[in-house]
Structure formats: structure tokens, C-alpha cells
PDB file of C-alpha atoms in Angstrom:
ATOM      1  CA  MET A   1     -25.890   3.508 -13.101  1.00  0.00           C
ATOM      2  CA  THR A   2     -24.322   0.551 -12.789  1.00  0.00           C
ATOM      3  CA  GLN A   3     -25.412  -2.193 -15.421  1.00  0.00           C
ATOM      4  CA  ARG A   4     -23.564  -5.513 -13.835  1.00  0.00           C
ATOM      5  CA  LEU A   5     -21.504  -5.708 -10.592  1.00  0.00           C
ATOM      6  CA  PHE A   6     -18.855  -8.617 -10.112  1.00  0.00           C
ATOM      7  CA  HIS A   7     -17.175 -10.033  -7.281  1.00  0.00           C
ATOM      8  CA  VAL A   8     -13.767 -11.650  -8.216  1.00  0.00           C
ATOM      9  CA  GLY A   9     -12.559 -13.738  -4.935  1.00  0.00           C
ATOM     10  CA  SER A  10     -13.970 -15.513  -2.025  1.00  0.00           C
ATOM     11  CA  SER A  11     -14.259 -13.568   1.190  1.00  0.00           C
ATOM     12  CA  PRO A  12     -17.539 -13.565   2.452  1.00  0.00           C
ATOM     13  CA  ALA A  13     -16.885 -10.316   4.436  1.00  0.00           C
ATOM     14  CA  VAL A  14     -16.164  -8.578   1.240  1.00  0.00           C
ATOM     15  CA  ARG A  15     -19.239  -9.836  -0.552  1.00  0.00           C
ATOM     16  CA  THR A  16     -21.436  -8.522   2.232  1.00  0.00           C
ATOM     17  CA  ALA A  17     -19.601  -4.973   2.073  1.00  0.00           C
ATOM     18  CA  ILE A  18     -20.518  -4.879  -1.913  1.00  0.00           C
ATOM     19  CA  THR A  19     -23.913  -6.250  -1.618  1.00  0.00           C
ATOM     20  CA  THR A  20     -24.444  -3.688   1.106  1.00  0.00           C
ATOM     21  CA  ALA A  21     -23.006  -0.848  -0.895  1.00  0.00           C
ATOM     22  CA  PHE A  22     -24.800  -1.451  -3.853  1.00  0.00           C
ATOM     23  CA  GLY A  23     -27.913  -3.000  -2.140  1.00  0.00           C
ATOM     24  CA  LYS A  24     -27.711  -5.999  -4.791  1.00  0.00           C
ATOM     25  CA  GLU A  25     -25.672  -9.093  -4.344  1.00  0.00           C
ATOM     26  CA  PRO A  26     -22.592  -9.401  -6.586  1.00  0.00           C
ATOM     27  CA  SER A  27     -22.193 -11.798  -9.541  1.00  0.00           C
ATOM     28  CA  ASN A  28     -19.545 -14.473  -8.975  1.00  0.00           C
ATOM     29  CA  GLU A  29     -19.517 -15.421 -12.958  1.00  0.00           C
ATOM     30  CA  PRO A  30     -16.476 -14.685 -15.170  1.00  0.00           C
ATOM     31  CA  ALA A  31     -15.818 -10.900 -15.332  1.00  0.00           C
ATOM     32  CA  THR A  32     -15.814 -10.996 -19.216  1.00  0.00           C
ATOM     33  CA  GLU A  33     -17.116  -9.110 -22.121  1.00  0.00           C
ATOM     34  CA  LEU A  34     -17.612  -6.139 -19.446  1.00  0.00           C
ATOM     35  CA  GLN A  35     -19.657  -2.981 -20.634  1.00  0.00           C
ATOM     36  CA  SER A  36     -19.604   0.485 -19.833  1.00  0.00           C
ATOM     37  CA  GLY A  37     -21.300   0.838 -16.272  1.00  0.00           C
ATOM     38  CA  ASP A  38     -20.162  -2.533 -15.062  1.00  0.00           C
ATOM     39  CA  ALA A  39     -18.396  -2.550 -11.938  1.00  0.00           C
ATOM     40  CA  VAL A  40     -15.657  -5.390 -10.746  1.00  0.00           C
ATOM     41  CA  VAL A  41     -14.478  -5.846  -7.158  1.00  0.00           C
ATOM     42  CA  VAL A  42     -11.635  -7.769  -7.245  1.00  0.00           C
ATOM     43  CA  GLU A  43      -9.537  -9.224  -4.060  1.00  0.00           C
ATOM     44  CA  ALA A  44      -6.015  -8.778  -3.934  1.00  0.00           C
ATOM     45  CA  PHE A  45      -5.405 -11.437  -1.757  1.00  0.00           C
ATOM     46  CA  ALA A  46      -7.396 -14.032  -3.380  1.00  0.00           C
ATOM     47  CA  SER A  47      -6.371 -17.272  -5.117  1.00  0.00           C
ATOM     48  CA  LEU A  48      -6.803 -16.077  -8.657  1.00  0.00           C
ATOM     49  CA  ALA A  49      -4.057 -18.092 -10.643  1.00  0.00           C
ATOM     50  CA  GLY A  50      -5.903 -20.044 -13.331  1.00  0.00           C
ATOM     51  CA  ARG A  51      -8.972 -17.953 -14.012  1.00  0.00           C
ATOM     52  CA  GLU A  52      -9.427 -17.211 -17.464  1.00  0.00           C
ATOM     53  CA  ASP A  53     -11.172 -14.012 -16.595  1.00  0.00           C
ATOM     54  CA  VAL A  54      -7.972 -12.701 -14.356  1.00  0.00           C
ATOM     55  CA  LEU A  55      -5.264 -11.431 -16.553  1.00  0.00           C
ATOM     56  CA  GLY A  56      -1.784 -12.717 -15.235  1.00  0.00           C
ATOM     57  CA  GLY A  57      -3.590 -14.181 -12.330  1.00  0.00           C
ATOM     58  CA  ASN A  58      -3.234 -11.513 -10.394  1.00  0.00           C
ATOM     59  CA  ALA A  59      -5.814  -8.502  -9.380  1.00  0.00           C
ATOM     60  CA  PHE A  60      -3.310  -5.739 -10.897  1.00  0.00           C
ATOM     61  CA  SER A  61      -2.356  -7.130 -14.056  1.00  0.00           C
ATOM     62  CA  ALA A  62      -6.246  -7.980 -14.304  1.00  0.00           C
ATOM     63  CA  CYS A  63      -7.561  -4.381 -13.285  1.00  0.00           C
ATOM     64  CA  ARG A  64      -5.490  -2.731 -16.324  1.00  0.00           C
ATOM     65  CA  ALA A  65      -6.756  -5.260 -18.626  1.00  0.00           C
ATOM     66  CA  TRP A  66     -10.518  -4.724 -17.291  1.00  0.00           C
ATOM     67  CA  LYS A  67     -10.064  -0.909 -17.736  1.00  0.00           C
ATOM     68  CA  GLN A  68      -9.367  -1.108 -21.326  1.00  0.00           C
ATOM     69  CA  THR A  69     -13.126  -0.943 -21.857  1.00  0.00           C
ATOM     70  CA  ARG A  70     -14.248   2.770 -21.221  1.00  0.00           C
ATOM     71  CA  GLY A  71     -16.888   3.361 -18.548  1.00  0.00           C
ATOM     72  CA  VAL A  72     -15.816  -0.064 -16.398  1.00  0.00           C
ATOM     73  CA  SER A  73     -15.082   0.704 -12.902  1.00  0.00           C
ATOM     74  CA  VAL A  74     -12.504  -1.454 -10.824  1.00  0.00           C
ATOM     75  CA  HIS A  75     -11.890  -1.567  -6.950  1.00  0.00           C
ATOM     76  CA  ILE A  76      -9.055  -3.922  -5.354  1.00  0.00           C
ATOM     77  CA  VAL A  77      -9.477  -5.136  -1.976  1.00  0.00           C
ATOM     78  CA  VAL A  78      -5.952  -5.293  -0.138  1.00  0.00           C
ATOM     79  CA  ARG A  79      -5.775  -6.527   3.233  1.00  0.00           C
ATOM     80  CA  THR A  80      -5.012  -3.669   5.998  1.00  0.00           C
ATOM     81  CA  GLU A  81      -1.456  -4.807   6.897  1.00  0.00           C
ATOM     82  CA  ASP A  82      -0.225  -4.402   3.208  1.00  0.00           C
ATOM     83  CA  PRO A  83       0.511  -0.828   2.078  1.00  0.00           C
ATOM     84  CA  THR A  84       2.188  -1.935  -0.851  1.00  0.00           C
ATOM     85  CA  GLY A  85      -1.263  -3.404  -2.315  1.00  0.00           C
ATOM     86  CA  VAL A  86      -2.593  -0.179  -1.868  1.00  0.00           C
ATOM     87  CA  LEU A  87       0.263   1.826  -3.870  1.00  0.00           C
ATOM     88  CA  LEU A  88       0.098  -0.938  -6.540  1.00  0.00           C
ATOM     89  CA  ALA A  89      -3.962  -0.731  -6.909  1.00  0.00           C
ATOM     90  CA  ARG A  90      -3.113   2.900  -7.523  1.00  0.00           C
ATOM     91  CA  PHE A  91      -0.275   2.927  -9.552  1.00  0.00           C
ATOM     92  CA  VAL A  92      -2.692   0.170 -11.932  1.00  0.00           C
ATOM     93  CA  LEU A  93      -5.446   3.104 -11.750  1.00  0.00           C
ATOM     94  CA  ALA A  94      -8.021   1.420 -10.010  1.00  0.00           C
ATOM     95  CA  ASP A  95     -11.033   3.376  -9.429  1.00  0.00           C
ATOM     96  CA  GLY A  96     -10.808   2.700  -5.611  1.00  0.00           C
ATOM     97  CA  VAL A  97      -8.912   0.501  -2.927  1.00  0.00           C
ATOM     98  CA  MET A  98     -10.299  -1.158  -0.050  1.00  0.00           C
ATOM     99  CA  ARG A  99      -8.973  -2.750   3.309  1.00  0.00           C
ATOM    100  CA  LEU A 100      -9.852  -5.545   4.848  1.00  0.00           C
ATOM    101  CA  ASP A 101      -8.781  -6.159   8.505  1.00  0.00           C
ATOM    102  CA  GLN A 102      -8.587  -9.214  10.688  1.00  0.00           C
ATOM    103  CA  GLN A 103     -11.897  -8.654  11.997  1.00  0.00           C
ATOM    104  CA  GLY A 104     -13.552  -8.709   8.982  1.00  0.00           C
ATOM    105  CA  HIS A 105     -14.344  -5.122   8.649  1.00  0.00           C
ATOM    106  CA  VAL A 106     -14.099  -3.422   5.197  1.00  0.00           C
ATOM    107  CA  ASP A 107     -12.551   0.050   4.931  1.00  0.00           C
ATOM    108  CA  GLY A 108     -13.336   2.459   1.939  1.00  0.00           C
ATOM    109  CA  LEU A 109     -16.927   1.770   1.190  1.00  0.00           C
ATOM    110  CA  GLU A 110     -17.608   5.356   0.383  1.00  0.00           C
ATOM    111  CA  HIS A 111     -15.781   4.969  -2.649  1.00  0.00           C
ATOM    112  CA  LEU A 112     -17.911   2.025  -3.905  1.00  0.00           C
ATOM    113  CA  ALA A 113     -21.336   3.188  -4.229  1.00  0.00           C
ATOM    114  CA  PRO A 114     -22.542   3.824  -7.302  1.00  0.00           C
ATOM    115  CA  ARG A 115     -22.983   6.987  -8.470  1.00  0.00           C
ATOM    116  CA  ASP A 116     -25.959   8.661 -10.947  1.00  0.00           C
ATOM    117  CA  ARG A 117     -24.094   9.719 -13.736  1.00  0.00           C
ATOM    118  CA  GLY A 118     -27.181  11.293 -15.260  1.00  0.00           C
ATOM    119  CA  LYS A 119     -27.930  13.798 -12.475  1.00  0.00           C
ATOM    120  CA  THR A 120     -24.394  14.753 -12.612  1.00  0.00           C
ATOM    121  CA  HIS A 121     -24.795  15.697 -16.361  1.00  0.00           C
ATOM    122  CA  LYS A 122     -27.821  17.510 -15.300  1.00  0.00           C
ATOM    123  CA  ASN A 123     -26.149  19.423 -12.675  1.00  0.00           C
ATOM    124  CA  ILE A 124     -23.284  20.810 -15.094  1.00  0.00           C
ATOM    125  CA  ASP A 125     -26.045  21.480 -17.351  1.00  0.00           C
ATOM    126  CA  THR A 126     -27.621  24.041 -14.645  1.00  0.00           C
ATOM    127  CA  LEU A 127     -24.457  25.450 -14.046  1.00  0.00           C
ATOM    128  CA  LEU A 128     -23.767  26.067 -17.451  1.00  0.00           C
ATOM    129  CA  ASP A 129     -27.067  27.843 -18.014  1.00  0.00           C
ATOM    130  CA  ARG A 130     -26.680  29.950 -14.983  1.00  0.00           C
ATOM    131  CA  TYR A 131     -23.047  31.340 -15.976  1.00  0.00           C
ATOM    132  CA  GLY A 132     -24.259  31.606 -19.458  1.00  0.00           C
ATOM    133  CA  ALA A 133     -24.724  35.320 -19.787  1.00  0.00           C
ATOM    134  CA  ALA A 134     -21.498  36.022 -17.905  1.00  0.00           C
ATOM    135  CA  LEU A 135     -19.511  33.619 -20.335  1.00  0.00           C
ATOM    136  CA  ALA A 136     -21.195  35.448 -23.147  1.00  0.00           C
ATOM    137  CA  ASN A 137     -19.823  38.927 -22.136  1.00  0.00           C
ATOM    138  CA  ALA A 138     -16.283  37.625 -21.528  1.00  0.00           C
ATOM    139  CA  ASP A 139     -14.702  39.980 -23.529  1.00  0.00           C
ATOM    140  CA  GLN A 140     -15.795  42.760 -21.404  1.00  0.00           C
ATOM    141  CA  SER A 141     -14.354  41.172 -18.285  1.00  0.00           C
ATOM    142  CA  GLU A 142     -11.392  42.702 -16.884  1.00  0.00           C
ATOM    143  CA  LEU A 143      -9.464  39.741 -16.374  1.00  0.00           C
ATOM    144  CA  ALA A 144     -10.042  38.548 -19.934  1.00  0.00           C
ATOM    145  CA  GLY A 145      -8.552  42.088 -21.269  1.00  0.00           C
ATOM    146  CA  ARG A 146      -5.606  41.239 -19.094  1.00  0.00           C
ATOM    147  CA  VAL A 147      -5.064  37.756 -20.827  1.00  0.00           C
ATOM    148  CA  ARG A 148      -5.387  39.443 -24.364  1.00  0.00           C
ATOM    149  CA  GLU A 149      -2.719  41.399 -23.215  1.00  0.00           C
ATOM    150  CA  TRP A 150      -0.215  38.889 -22.195  1.00  0.00           C
ATOM    151  CA  GLU A 151      -0.959  36.649 -25.218  1.00  0.00           C
ATOM    152  CA  SER A 152      -0.105  39.760 -27.414  1.00  0.00           C
ATOM    153  CA  SER A 153       3.161  40.239 -25.813  1.00  0.00           C
ATOM    154  CA  VAL A 154       6.046  38.175 -25.485  1.00  0.00           C
ATOM    155  CA  SER A 155       4.706  35.041 -23.466  1.00  0.00           C
ATOM    156  CA  PHE A 156       6.612  33.968 -20.112  1.00  0.00           C
ATOM    157  CA  LEU A 157       7.400  30.641 -21.753  1.00  0.00           C
ATOM    158  CA  GLN A 158       9.182  32.159 -24.379  1.00  0.00           C
ATOM    159  CA  ARG A 159      11.575  33.513 -22.246  1.00  0.00           C
ATOM    160  CA  LEU A 160      12.351  30.052 -20.833  1.00  0.00           C
ATOM    161  CA  GLN A 161      13.245  28.640 -24.161  1.00  0.00           C
ATOM    162  CA  ASP A 162      16.389  27.754 -25.774  1.00  0.00           C
ATOM    163  CA  ALA A 163      17.381  30.259 -28.471  1.00  0.00           C
ATOM    164  CA  GLU A 164      18.638  27.546 -30.843  1.00  0.00           C
ATOM    165  CA  THR A 165      16.250  24.836 -30.554  1.00  0.00           C
ATOM    166  CA  GLY A 166      12.914  26.222 -29.096  1.00  0.00           C
ATOM    167  CA  LEU A 167      13.142  23.914 -26.612  1.00  0.00           C
ATOM    168  CA  PHE A 168      12.993  24.692 -22.892  1.00  0.00           C
ATOM    169  CA  ASP A 169      16.312  25.663 -21.347  1.00  0.00           C
ATOM    170  CA  GLY A 170      18.041  23.664 -18.573  1.00  0.00           C
ATOM    171  CA  PRO A 171      17.098  25.210 -15.751  1.00  0.00           C
ATOM    172  CA  TYR A 172      13.436  25.370 -16.461  1.00  0.00           C
ATOM    173  CA  THR A 173      13.577  21.918 -17.384  1.00  0.00           C
ATOM    174  CA  ALA A 174      14.628  21.112 -14.093  1.00  0.00           C
ATOM    175  CA  LEU A 175      11.985  22.911 -12.247  1.00  0.00           C
ATOM    176  CA  LYS A 176       9.601  20.794 -14.232  1.00  0.00           C
ATOM    177  CA  LEU A 177      11.435  17.721 -12.964  1.00  0.00           C
ATOM    178  CA  ASP A 178      10.876  18.579  -9.421  1.00  0.00           C
ATOM    179  CA  GLU A 179       7.237  19.278 -10.084  1.00  0.00           C
ATOM    180  CA  GLU A 180       6.325  15.757 -11.951  1.00  0.00           C
ATOM    181  CA  TRP A 181       8.415  14.167  -9.460  1.00  0.00           C
ATOM    182  CA  LYS A 182       6.386  15.273  -6.757  1.00  0.00           C
ATOM    183  CA  ARG A 183       2.880  14.616  -8.779  1.00  0.00           C
ATOM    184  CA  SER A 184       4.373  10.915  -9.387  1.00  0.00           C
ATOM    185  CA  GLN A 185       4.914  10.473  -5.951  1.00  0.00           C
ATOM    186  CA  ARG A 186       1.832  11.783  -4.352  1.00  0.00           C
ATOM    187  CA  PHE A 187      -0.270  10.128  -7.227  1.00  0.00           C
ATOM    188  CA  HIS A 188       1.623   7.004  -7.520  1.00  0.00           C
ATOM    189  CA  LEU A 189       1.873   7.643 -11.375  1.00  0.00           C
ATOM    190  CA  PRO A 190       4.449   6.491 -13.636  1.00  0.00           C
ATOM    191  CA  LEU A 191       7.382   9.048 -14.839  1.00  0.00           C
ATOM    192  CA  SER A 192      10.118   8.585 -17.387  1.00  0.00           C
ATOM    193  CA  ILE A 193      13.095  10.235 -18.329  1.00  0.00           C
ATOM    194  CA  VAL A 194      14.835  10.091 -21.796  1.00  0.00           C
ATOM    195  CA  LEU A 195      18.627  11.889 -21.951  1.00  0.00           C
ATOM    196  CA  LEU A 196      19.375  11.784 -25.563  1.00  0.00           C
ATOM    197  CA  ASP A 197      22.798  13.095 -27.136  1.00  0.00           C
ATOM    198  CA  ILE A 198      23.552  13.668 -30.562  1.00  0.00           C
ATOM    199  CA  GLY A 199      27.157  12.926 -30.726  1.00  0.00           C
ATOM    200  CA  THR A 200      30.641  14.691 -30.556  1.00  0.00           C
ATOM    201  CA  ALA A 201      30.468  15.963 -34.386  1.00  0.00           C
ATOM    202  CA  ALA A 202      27.592  18.242 -33.488  1.00  0.00           C
ATOM    203  CA  ALA A 203      29.154  19.082 -30.207  1.00  0.00           C
ATOM    204  CA  ALA A 204      32.376  20.114 -31.795  1.00  0.00           C
ATOM    205  CA  MET A 205      30.555  22.625 -33.924  1.00  0.00           C
ATOM    206  CA  PRO A 206      30.810  26.701 -32.994  1.00  0.00           C
ATOM    207  CA  ALA A 207      28.368  28.415 -32.271  1.00  0.00           C
ATOM    208  CA  GLY A 208      26.935  30.269 -35.140  1.00  0.00           C
ATOM    209  CA  PRO A 209      24.302  29.844 -38.344  1.00  0.00           C
ATOM    210  CA  ASP A 210      25.729  26.164 -39.080  1.00  0.00           C
ATOM    211  CA  ARG A 211      24.875  25.288 -35.524  1.00  0.00           C
ATOM    212  CA  SER A 212      21.787  26.798 -35.273  1.00  0.00           C
ATOM    213  CA  VAL A 213      20.089  25.239 -38.133  1.00  0.00           C
ATOM    214  CA  LEU A 214      21.230  21.802 -37.376  1.00  0.00           C
ATOM    215  CA  LEU A 215      20.196  21.540 -33.702  1.00  0.00           C
ATOM    216  CA  ALA A 216      16.546  23.652 -35.169  1.00  0.00           C
ATOM    217  CA  GLU A 217      16.189  20.490 -37.400  1.00  0.00           C
ATOM    218  CA  VAL A 218      17.090  17.874 -34.293  1.00  0.00           C
ATOM    219  CA  ALA A 219      14.510  19.863 -32.464  1.00  0.00           C
ATOM    220  CA  SER A 220      11.739  19.827 -34.981  1.00  0.00           C
ATOM    221  CA  VAL A 221      12.033  16.046 -35.122  1.00  0.00           C
ATOM    222  CA  PHE A 222      11.761  15.607 -31.244  1.00  0.00           C
ATOM    223  CA  LEU A 223       8.431  17.912 -31.348  1.00  0.00           C
ATOM    224  CA  ASN A 224       6.797  15.825 -33.957  1.00  0.00           C
ATOM    225  CA  GLU A 225       7.514  12.477 -31.964  1.00  0.00           C
ATOM    226  CA  CYS A 226       6.888  13.438 -28.678  1.00  0.00           C
ATOM    227  CA  ARG A 227       2.886  14.473 -26.878  1.00  0.00           C
ATOM    228  CA  ASP A 228       2.227  18.096 -25.865  1.00  0.00           C
ATOM    229  CA  ILE A 229       2.185  17.241 -22.224  1.00  0.00           C
ATOM    230  CA  ASP A 230       5.648  16.024 -22.369  1.00  0.00           C
ATOM    231  CA  VAL A 231       9.003  18.304 -21.331  1.00  0.00           C
ATOM    232  CA  LEU A 232      11.369  18.732 -23.717  1.00  0.00           C
ATOM    233  CA  GLY A 233      14.403  20.705 -22.585  1.00  0.00           C
ATOM    234  CA  ARG A 234      17.836  21.303 -23.804  1.00  0.00           C
ATOM    235  CA  PHE A 235      20.485  20.493 -20.545  1.00  0.00           C
ATOM    236  CA  THR A 236      24.008  20.599 -22.948  1.00  0.00           C
ATOM    237  CA  THR A 237      24.921  21.805 -26.327  1.00  0.00           C
ATOM    238  CA  THR A 238      23.768  18.683 -27.730  1.00  0.00           C
ATOM    239  CA  THR A 239      22.379  16.468 -24.456  1.00  0.00           C
ATOM    240  CA  PHE A 240      18.208  17.079 -24.446  1.00  0.00           C
ATOM    241  CA  LEU A 241      16.149  15.422 -21.727  1.00  0.00           C
ATOM    242  CA  PHE A 242      12.563  14.562 -22.267  1.00  0.00           C
ATOM    243  CA  LEU A 243      10.332  14.215 -19.069  1.00  0.00           C
ATOM    244  CA  LEU A 244       7.144  12.054 -19.872  1.00  0.00           C
ATOM    245  CA  PRO A 245       4.449  12.403 -17.290  1.00  0.00           C
ATOM    246  CA  GLY A 246       2.335   9.140 -16.622  1.00  0.00           C
ATOM    247  CA  THR A 247       4.880   7.174 -19.096  1.00  0.00           C
ATOM    248  CA  PRO A 248       5.400   3.668 -18.052  1.00  0.00           C
ATOM    249  CA  PRO A 249       9.104   1.989 -18.534  1.00  0.00           C
ATOM    250  CA  LEU A 250       8.158   0.221 -21.781  1.00  0.00           C
ATOM    251  CA  GLY A 251       6.282   3.476 -23.619  1.00  0.00           C
ATOM    252  CA  ALA A 252       9.541   5.328 -22.523  1.00  0.00           C
ATOM    253  CA  GLN A 253      11.932   3.019 -24.006  1.00  0.00           C
ATOM    254  CA  ALA A 254       9.680   2.953 -27.212  1.00  0.00           C
ATOM    255  CA  LEU A 255      10.024   6.606 -27.595  1.00  0.00           C
ATOM    256  CA  ALA A 256      13.568   6.566 -26.991  1.00  0.00           C
ATOM    257  CA  ARG A 257      14.102   4.343 -30.172  1.00  0.00           C
ATOM    258  CA  ARG A 258      11.525   5.876 -32.420  1.00  0.00           C
ATOM    259  CA  LEU A 259      13.410   9.200 -31.742  1.00  0.00           C
ATOM    260  CA  LEU A 260      17.198   7.487 -32.885  1.00  0.00           C
ATOM    261  CA  GLN A 261      15.345   6.159 -35.659  1.00  0.00           C
ATOM    262  CA  ALA A 262      13.981   9.084 -37.071  1.00  0.00           C
ATOM    263  CA  LEU A 263      17.147  11.110 -36.282  1.00  0.00           C
ATOM    264  CA  SER A 264      19.026   8.422 -38.398  1.00  0.00           C
ATOM    265  CA  SER A 265      16.600   8.513 -41.337  1.00  0.00           C
ATOM    266  CA  ARG A 266      17.379  12.152 -42.222  1.00  0.00           C
ATOM    267  CA  GLU A 267      20.602  14.028 -43.398  1.00  0.00           C
ATOM    268  CA  TYR A 268      22.434  16.862 -41.674  1.00  0.00           C
ATOM    269  CA  SER A 269      25.279  19.056 -42.075  1.00  0.00           C
ATOM    270  CA  VAL A 270      27.445  16.652 -39.830  1.00  0.00           C
ATOM    271  CA  PRO A 271      27.351  13.242 -38.887  1.00  0.00           C
ATOM    272  CA  LEU A 272      25.096  12.611 -35.832  1.00  0.00           C
ATOM    273  CA  ARG A 273      25.666   9.515 -33.612  1.00  0.00           C
ATOM    274  CA  PRO A 274      22.817   9.680 -31.181  1.00  0.00           C
ATOM    275  CA  ALA A 275      22.601   7.636 -28.051  1.00  0.00           C
ATOM    276  CA  ALA A 276      19.902   7.783 -25.228  1.00  0.00           C
ATOM    277  CA  GLY A 277      19.610   6.573 -21.792  1.00  0.00           C
ATOM    278  CA  VAL A 278      16.118   5.861 -20.084  1.00  0.00           C
ATOM    279  CA  ALA A 279      15.123   6.104 -16.282  1.00  0.00           C
ATOM    280  CA  SER A 280      11.454   5.154 -14.774  1.00  0.00           C
ATOM    281  CA  VAL A 281       9.736   5.164 -11.733  1.00  0.00           C
ATOM    282  CA  PRO A 282       8.594   3.954  -9.449  1.00  0.00           C
ATOM    283  CA  MET A 283      11.776   1.578  -9.360  1.00  0.00           C
ATOM    284  CA  ALA A 284      13.675   0.063  -6.749  1.00  0.00           C
ATOM    285  CA  GLY A 285      16.935   1.874  -5.514  1.00  0.00           C
ATOM    286  CA  ILE A 286      15.545   5.734  -6.578  1.00  0.00           C
ATOM    287  CA  SER A 287      13.852   7.567  -3.944  1.00  0.00           C
ATOM    288  CA  ASP A 288      14.680  11.412  -5.063  1.00  0.00           C
ATOM    289  CA  ARG A 289      15.075  13.295  -8.575  1.00  0.00           C
ATOM    290  CA  ARG A 290      18.557  13.474  -8.038  1.00  0.00           C
ATOM    291  CA  GLN A 291      18.856   9.612  -8.263  1.00  0.00           C
ATOM    292  CA  PHE A 292      16.421   9.506 -11.038  1.00  0.00           C
ATOM    293  CA  LEU A 293      18.398  12.107 -13.178  1.00  0.00           C
ATOM    294  CA  VAL A 294      21.893  10.261 -12.132  1.00  0.00           C
ATOM    295  CA  VAL A 295      20.620   6.871 -13.213  1.00  0.00           C
ATOM    296  CA  ALA A 296      19.428   8.024 -16.613  1.00  0.00           C
ATOM    297  CA  GLU A 297      22.680   9.781 -17.138  1.00  0.00           C
ATOM    298  CA  GLU A 298      24.356   6.632 -16.371  1.00  0.00           C
ATOM    299  CA  CYS A 299      22.073   5.101 -19.030  1.00  0.00           C
ATOM    300  CA  LEU A 300      23.310   7.783 -21.242  1.00  0.00           C
ATOM    301  CA  ARG A 301      27.105   7.540 -20.375  1.00  0.00           C
ATOM    302  CA  ARG A 302      26.673   3.324 -21.333  1.00  0.00           C
ATOM    303  CA  ALA A 303      24.955   4.130 -24.465  1.00  0.00           C
ATOM    304  CA  ARG A 304      27.610   6.167 -25.840  1.00  0.00           C
ATOM    305  CA  GLU A 305      29.876   3.274 -25.198  1.00  0.00           C
ATOM    306  CA  ASP A 306      27.631   0.892 -27.099  1.00  0.00           C
ATOM    307  CA  ALA A 307      26.605  -0.915 -24.444  1.00  0.00           C
ATOM    308  CA  GLY A 308      22.989  -0.857 -25.390  1.00  0.00           C
ATOM    309  CA  ALA A 309      21.174  -2.027 -28.398  1.00  0.00           C
ATOM    310  CA  SER A 310      20.581   0.614 -31.030  1.00  0.00           C
ATOM    311  CA  GLY A 311      21.843   3.192 -29.001  1.00  0.00           C
ATOM    312  CA  VAL A 312      19.447   2.714 -26.096  1.00  0.00           C
ATOM    313  CA  VAL A 313      20.160   1.622 -22.475  1.00  0.00           C
ATOM    314  CA  VAL A 314      17.464   1.316 -20.287  1.00  0.00           C
ATOM    315  CA  ALA A 315      17.869   1.287 -16.368  1.00  0.00           C
ATOM    316  CA  TRP A 316      16.102  -2.018 -15.808  1.00  0.00           C
ATOM    317  CA  GLU A 317      18.371  -4.119 -18.029  1.00  0.00           C
TER     318      GLU A 317
END
């Protein structure tokens, strides 16, 4: 259950709505030293500049800061005529978004009411007890048998891998780009692309064992530096695409520089000249996945021409 409740703002209508939802008056004290179970309701339209507990003087930066503490819930109130505020609130991972109209009515209170976490855990325990016997006999399941059969054969994903690197091939990477783009747009989550090329010397190598060894070594660097949820694909002979779900611009830029540094720390059969282009959404001017890819490709072109620092060019420069 909620331990403490904070109202960061000055709207009487919002304060009344909070009191109704929680059954108690919220505190007007600074929202500091938050603990798991605390809840903060902050008004995006309030005058928050100068408040030490509001990072950056705005509700959205403060939301990200408050949510660094595990178990803290943050709800942002925007005006009904401000659709951008709703998108920003979701982008900073607010637990709920409420809308205040000109008549003082607050919409979205159903997401504000506190939840009984203890009751939720009891329900889960009951469910596990109920199906425990079925889970114990899973080896006798026809479906489990089919899964074992598939696992013992050449997996579907293996068929989608590039033979020289073990990374995904271009067509499958393009399919994942479309999938992650739609997910990013639907849930208002950041998505980044890194396009990385290892240089003309590697591209000039003929197909054969020497090139395969080189590309395998390069791929091992990529796999060591990336997360399991990232999609790593080979687009051309020496150009690789890294699709980074949930990754904001600075995170993608940091990864690109880390990849280039890791490549430069090793010796290869031919000299590598790696360069990388980085693009992230949401970003003004990018409205579909093709534009997203074209922007990243243009950044890679500039990086190849030494237009960026350390071989990396980012779309927001």
C-alpha cells in the first residue's frame, strides 16, 4: 500500500481528485527522500521552477528522477488540450497520466487509486498452487514434446542467421526494424539505430576463410558489447545494423563509441577503419521507419568522411 502521497502543484481541482482517489489529503512537502510505495502526483502546467525537489524545473525530468527509486509511482497531470504533454508523460514512463479540463474535471483517476500489492501476491500464489500438478507433469504434455522436438532440430532463428558472422541476415533485420518501429510508436518508447561499417579494406577481401575469420572476430566484439534484447544484423558485406529497443539517444551514442573503441583495441588480418552513424526516435522529421533508416545511413556516410568525432556521427548534431 502507498506509504506517502505527494502533490506537486497548485490546482485545487487536482488536489481534490487526489484526496478522493486515495481517501486522504496529499502532502505539500517537497517530494524528497522517496521510498518504495510512495506516490507523487505532479502537474505539468504548474510553476515548478526553483523547486529543489523538481529536477530541471519541469514535471517530466522530475518524473525520471523520482522513478530512479524502485517502487515509487509518479502520475503526471496535463491539460486536456495538451496532447503533447500526454506523449511526453508516457515517454518518461509515468505510471499514469491525468487530464484536467477547463471546467476543473480530472480524467484518468482510475489509474491513480492505490493497489494492494499483498493481495496480488496471494492471488499469484493461489494460481501457482492450482496448476502446480500440471506443471510437474509437463514432460508428458504433447506441446512440451513438440517444443523438445523443435529444440533438437535446426532452429528457425538459425535459418535467419548470416553464415559468416552468426548475426541476423539483412531481410530478418529489416523485419525486426518494422516490428520495433511499430512497438516504439504504439507505446511511445525510444528506439535507436546504429549503422556501423568496418571499412574498405575488409570490403575488398574476397569471400573465403580469411574473410570469414575476420567477420567472426568482428561479430564477437559486437555480441560482447550488446544486450540480449538488441537486434544485431549484417546489412552488406561490411555494414552492420544494431537495433536498440528502449534506448535513448545518449545511450545509443555511448554504445557506438564503445563498439569503435573495442574494435580498435584488437589486431586483424587487414586494417579496419570503422565508422558509425546513429539515429534515435522520437525525433522531429522522422515519421516512418524508412526515414529512420535513411537518417542513420546519412550519418554513417558523414562518419566515413571523418565528419564526426571518434568516427561517430549522430543525427542530433
